[in-house]
Amino acid sequence: MTYITYERPDHLHDRELDPHAPDADLSPTGETCGKTTNDVAGMEWTCTRRPHTDSEHRAAFEYRGDGPQGEVAIAWESNWGEDANRPRTTKTITTTITCPEGTKQYLTDDDVRSIERVAWESFHEDDHDELTVTTAVAEGDAATTALAQFVEAFSADDLAGDLASAMSCIEADAIAAVLRTQGAAGAAYRWTRLHAAEDEPGDTHHSPTTLAPAEYVVPVDPMDALGCDSCQ
């Protein structure tokens, strides 16, 4: 079936450009798609676009045609008898199974294959060529997982702020130390800096600007500097 997606308005002058016309997408070497169609009046049109992968064909006016040369006269999509090249919407389903050691049934390789088999059997076998079923197994202890979640959460740019300034020096240093040892040095510095900005004199991170001591200069009588003999 053919769908007309654009047709040059009849009221336009034969040399008037249509601002709503799609780009002709012509090839600089003269290559064309070559697909043909007929409009409602029975006139045949040939796609003058360069070879393309999307499904819209466009026919542009030639020299001394009924419209401006190189301007699209008609555009259409044909989904009958040719591949549908437009991207299709896909849906991805993610299922996470967390199984700690010590449960009555700990996940084995056979269990993983069984889970994949259930996924395949949920679809018609004629669609299997279009499917992708991937199962990945990651092992890690709970403490490592919790630490990774902590670092990810406390490394967020918008988290520190008021929270860091309200903490004690020990609390802010503890968070910064964990972040620093886990490779988040920038986040660790941000926590310390935002906390120090609210510290008061006597706190660990308080660093007031040190004033340079005033230099006392002993006044010297210029006549004395010349020597007593020269003054007489």
CSV table of C-alpha atoms in Angstrom, one decimal:
chain,number,residue,atom,x,y,z
A,1,MET,CA,0.0,0.0,0.0
A,2,THR,CA,1.2,3.5,-0.9
A,3,TYR,CA,0.8,6.5,1.3
A,4,ILE,CA,1.3,10.0,-0.1
A,5,THR,CA,3.2,12.0,2.5
A,6,TYR,CA,3.6,15.2,0.5
A,7,GLU,CA,2.2,16.7,-2.7
A,8,ARG,CA,3.0,20.1,-4.1
A,9,PRO,CA,0.0,22.4,-3.7
A,10,ASP,CA,-1.7,23.3,-7.0
A,11,HIS,CA,-2.0,27.0,-6.2
A,12,LEU,CA,1.7,27.6,-6.3
A,13,HIS,CA,3.3,29.2,-9.3
A,14,ASP,CA,5.5,26.9,-11.4
A,15,ARG,CA,8.6,28.7,-10.1
A,16,GLU,CA,7.4,29.3,-6.6
A,17,LEU,CA,9.2,27.5,-3.8
A,18,ASP,CA,7.1,25.7,-1.1
A,19,PRO,CA,8.6,26.2,2.4
A,20,HIS,CA,6.9,23.0,3.5
A,21,ALA,CA,8.4,20.8,0.9
A,22,PRO,CA,10.8,18.1,2.1
A,23,ASP,CA,14.5,18.1,1.1
A,24,ALA,CA,15.0,16.5,-2.3
A,25,ASP,CA,18.0,14.6,-1.0
A,26,LEU,CA,19.6,14.4,-4.5
A,27,SER,CA,22.9,12.6,-5.1
A,28,PRO,CA,25.8,14.8,-6.3
A,29,THR,CA,26.8,11.9,-8.6
A,30,GLY,CA,23.3,11.5,-10.1
A,31,GLU,CA,22.5,8.2,-8.4
A,32,THR,CA,18.7,7.7,-7.8
A,33,CYS,CA,16.6,5.3,-5.9
A,34,GLY,CA,14.4,4.6,-9.0
A,35,LYS,CA,11.2,3.4,-7.2
A,36,THR,CA,8.1,4.4,-9.0
A,37,THR,CA,4.5,5.1,-8.1
A,38,ASN,CA,1.3,6.6,-9.6
A,39,ASP,CA,-0.6,9.5,-8.2
A,40,VAL,CA,-4.4,9.7,-8.1
A,41,ALA,CA,-4.5,11.1,-11.6
A,42,GLY,CA,-2.5,8.1,-12.9
A,43,MET,CA,0.7,10.1,-13.5
A,44,GLU,CA,3.8,8.0,-12.8
A,45,TRP,CA,6.6,9.4,-10.6
A,46,THR,CA,10.1,8.1,-10.0
A,47,CYS,CA,12.0,8.5,-6.8
A,48,THR,CA,14.9,10.9,-7.5
A,49,ARG,CA,16.4,10.6,-4.0
A,50,ARG,CA,19.9,9.1,-3.6
A,51,PRO,CA,19.8,5.5,-2.6
A,52,HIS,CA,18.3,5.5,0.9
A,53,THR,CA,17.4,3.1,3.7
A,54,ASP,CA,14.3,4.8,5.1
A,55,SER,CA,10.9,4.2,3.5
A,56,GLU,CA,10.0,7.6,2.1
A,57,HIS,CA,10.5,8.2,-1.6
A,58,ARG,CA,10.6,11.6,-3.2
A,59,ALA,CA,10.3,12.7,-6.8
A,60,ALA,CA,11.8,16.1,-7.7
A,61,PHE,CA,11.0,18.3,-10.7
A,62,GLU,CA,13.5,18.1,-13.6
A,63,TYR,CA,14.6,21.0,-15.8
A,64,ARG,CA,11.6,22.8,-17.3
A,65,GLY,CA,9.2,20.7,-15.3
A,66,ASP,CA,5.9,21.9,-13.8
A,67,GLY,CA,7.8,23.2,-10.7
A,68,PRO,CA,11.2,24.5,-9.7
A,69,GLN,CA,14.0,22.3,-10.7
A,70,GLY,CA,15.2,20.1,-7.8
A,71,GLU,CA,12.0,20.9,-5.8
A,72,VAL,CA,10.0,17.9,-4.5
A,73,ALA,CA,6.8,17.4,-6.4
A,74,ILE,CA,5.5,14.3,-4.5
A,75,ALA,CA,6.7,12.1,-1.7
A,76,TRP,CA,5.3,8.7,-0.7
A,77,GLU,CA,5.9,5.7,1.5
A,78,SER,CA,5.3,2.2,0.1
A,79,ASN,CA,5.1,-0.6,2.6
A,80,TRP,CA,3.7,-3.2,0.1
A,81,GLY,CA,6.2,-5.5,-1.6
A,82,GLU,CA,9.3,-3.9,-0.1
A,83,ASP,CA,11.1,-4.1,3.2
A,84,ALA,CA,9.9,-1.8,6.0
A,85,ASN,CA,13.1,0.1,6.8
A,86,ARG,CA,11.9,2.5,9.4
A,87,PRO,CA,13.1,1.7,13.0
A,88,ARG,CA,10.7,-0.4,15.0
A,89,THR,CA,9.8,0.2,18.6
A,90,THR,CA,11.4,-2.4,20.9
A,91,LYS,CA,10.7,-3.3,24.5
A,92,THR,CA,13.4,-4.4,26.9
A,93,ILE,CA,12.4,-6.3,30.0
A,94,THR,CA,14.9,-6.4,32.9
A,95,THR,CA,14.4,-8.9,35.8
A,96,THR,CA,16.9,-8.8,38.7
A,97,ILE,CA,17.2,-11.8,41.0
A,98,THR,CA,19.3,-11.4,44.2
A,99,CYS,CA,20.0,-14.8,45.8
A,100,PRO,CA,22.3,-14.8,48.8
A,101,GLU,CA,24.3,-17.9,49.8
A,102,GLY,CA,22.7,-20.1,52.4
A,103,THR,CA,19.2,-20.2,50.8
A,104,LYS,CA,17.8,-23.7,50.2
A,105,GLN,CA,18.2,-23.3,46.5
A,106,TYR,CA,21.3,-21.4,45.4
A,107,LEU,CA,21.4,-20.4,41.8
A,108,THR,CA,23.3,-22.8,39.6
A,109,ASP,CA,24.2,-22.8,35.9
A,110,ASP,CA,21.3,-25.1,35.3
A,111,ASP,CA,19.0,-22.6,37.0
A,112,VAL,CA,20.3,-19.8,34.8
A,113,ARG,CA,19.6,-21.8,31.6
A,114,SER,CA,16.2,-22.7,32.9
A,115,ILE,CA,15.4,-19.0,33.3
A,116,GLU,CA,16.5,-18.3,29.8
A,117,ARG,CA,14.4,-21.2,28.5
A,118,VAL,CA,11.3,-19.8,30.1
A,119,ALA,CA,12.0,-16.5,28.5
A,120,TRP,CA,12.3,-18.1,25.0
A,121,GLU,CA,9.1,-20.2,25.5
A,122,SER,CA,7.2,-17.0,26.4
A,123,PHE,CA,7.3,-16.0,22.7
A,124,HIS,CA,6.1,-17.7,19.5
A,125,GLU,CA,8.9,-19.8,17.9
A,126,ASP,CA,8.4,-17.8,14.6
A,127,ASP,CA,9.6,-14.7,16.5
A,128,HIS,CA,12.8,-16.2,18.0
A,129,ASP,CA,15.0,-14.8,15.2
A,130,GLU,CA,13.9,-11.3,16.2
A,131,LEU,CA,14.6,-11.8,20.0
A,132,THR,CA,17.6,-11.2,22.1
A,133,VAL,CA,17.7,-13.0,25.5
A,134,THR,CA,20.8,-12.2,27.6
A,135,THR,CA,21.5,-13.5,31.1
A,136,ALA,CA,24.4,-12.1,33.1
A,137,VAL,CA,25.4,-13.4,36.5
A,138,ALA,CA,27.3,-11.2,38.9
A,139,GLU,CA,28.6,-12.4,42.2
A,140,GLY,CA,29.5,-10.1,45.1
A,141,ASP,CA,29.1,-9.9,48.9
A,142,ALA,CA,26.5,-7.7,50.4
A,143,ALA,CA,29.1,-5.3,52.0
A,144,THR,CA,30.7,-4.6,48.6
A,145,THR,CA,27.3,-4.0,47.0
A,146,ALA,CA,26.3,-1.7,49.9
A,147,LEU,CA,29.6,0.2,49.6
A,148,ALA,CA,29.2,0.8,45.9
A,149,GLN,CA,25.7,2.1,46.5
A,150,PHE,CA,27.0,4.4,49.2
A,151,VAL,CA,29.7,5.9,47.0
A,152,GLU,CA,27.2,6.4,44.1
A,153,ALA,CA,24.7,8.2,46.3
A,154,PHE,CA,27.2,10.4,48.2
A,155,SER,CA,29.1,11.4,45.1
A,156,ALA,CA,26.0,13.2,43.7
A,157,ASP,CA,26.8,16.9,43.1
A,158,ASP,CA,23.5,18.1,44.7
A,159,LEU,CA,23.7,16.0,47.8
A,160,ALA,CA,26.5,17.6,49.9
A,161,GLY,CA,25.5,21.3,50.4
A,162,ASP,CA,23.5,21.8,53.6
A,163,LEU,CA,24.0,18.2,54.7
A,164,ALA,CA,27.8,18.6,54.8
A,165,SER,CA,27.7,21.9,56.7
A,166,ALA,CA,25.4,20.4,59.4
A,167,MET,CA,27.8,17.5,60.2
A,168,SER,CA,30.5,17.4,62.8
A,169,CYS,CA,34.1,17.3,61.6
A,170,ILE,CA,34.4,13.6,62.4
A,171,GLU,CA,31.3,12.7,60.4
A,172,ALA,CA,32.4,14.8,57.4
A,173,ASP,CA,35.9,13.3,57.5
A,174,ALA,CA,34.5,9.8,57.7
A,175,ILE,CA,32.4,10.3,54.5
A,176,ALA,CA,35.3,12.0,52.7
A,177,ALA,CA,37.6,9.1,53.6
A,178,VAL,CA,35.3,6.5,52.2
A,179,LEU,CA,34.8,8.4,49.0
A,180,ARG,CA,38.5,9.0,48.6
A,181,THR,CA,39.5,5.4,49.1
A,182,GLN,CA,36.8,4.3,46.5
A,183,GLY,CA,38.2,6.6,43.8
A,184,ALA,CA,35.8,9.5,44.3
A,185,ALA,CA,38.4,12.1,45.3
A,186,GLY,CA,36.5,15.0,43.8
A,187,ALA,CA,33.4,14.2,45.8
A,188,ALA,CA,35.5,13.8,49.0
A,189,TYR,CA,37.1,17.2,48.5
A,190,ARG,CA,33.6,18.7,47.9
A,191,TRP,CA,32.3,17.3,51.2
A,192,THR,CA,35.3,18.6,53.1
A,193,ARG,CA,35.1,22.0,51.5
A,194,LEU,CA,31.4,22.5,52.0
A,195,HIS,CA,31.7,21.4,55.6
A,196,ALA,CA,34.7,23.7,56.3
A,197,ALA,CA,32.8,26.7,55.0
A,198,GLU,CA,30.6,26.5,58.1
A,199,ASP,CA,33.2,25.6,60.7
A,200,GLU,CA,33.7,27.9,63.6
A,201,PRO,CA,37.0,28.9,65.3
A,202,GLY,CA,38.3,25.9,67.2
A,203,ASP,CA,36.8,23.3,64.8
A,204,THR,CA,39.2,20.9,62.9
A,205,HIS,CA,38.6,22.4,59.5
A,206,HIS,CA,38.5,26.1,60.5
A,207,SER,CA,41.2,27.9,58.7
A,208,PRO,CA,41.0,31.7,59.2
A,209,THR,CA,43.2,33.9,57.1
A,210,THR,CA,46.5,34.4,58.8
A,211,LEU,CA,47.5,38.1,59.1
A,212,ALA,CA,51.1,38.9,58.4
A,213,PRO,CA,52.8,40.4,61.4
A,214,ALA,CA,53.4,44.2,61.2
A,215,GLU,CA,57.0,45.1,60.5
A,216,TYR,CA,58.4,47.7,62.9
A,217,VAL,CA,60.9,50.0,61.3
A,218,VAL,CA,63.3,52.0,63.5
A,219,PRO,CA,63.4,55.6,62.3
A,220,VAL,CA,66.9,56.8,61.3
A,221,ASP,CA,68.1,60.4,61.3
A,222,PRO,CA,69.5,61.0,57.8
A,223,MET,CA,72.2,63.2,59.3
A,224,ASP,CA,73.3,60.4,61.6
A,225,ALA,CA,73.5,58.1,58.6
A,226,LEU,CA,76.1,60.4,57.0
A,227,GLY,CA,78.4,60.3,60.0
A,228,CYS,CA,79.2,62.8,62.6
A,229,ASP,CA,82.4,64.1,60.9
A,230,SER,CA,80.5,65.2,57.8
A,231,CYS,CA,77.9,67.2,59.9
A,232,GLN,CA,80.6,69.5,61.3
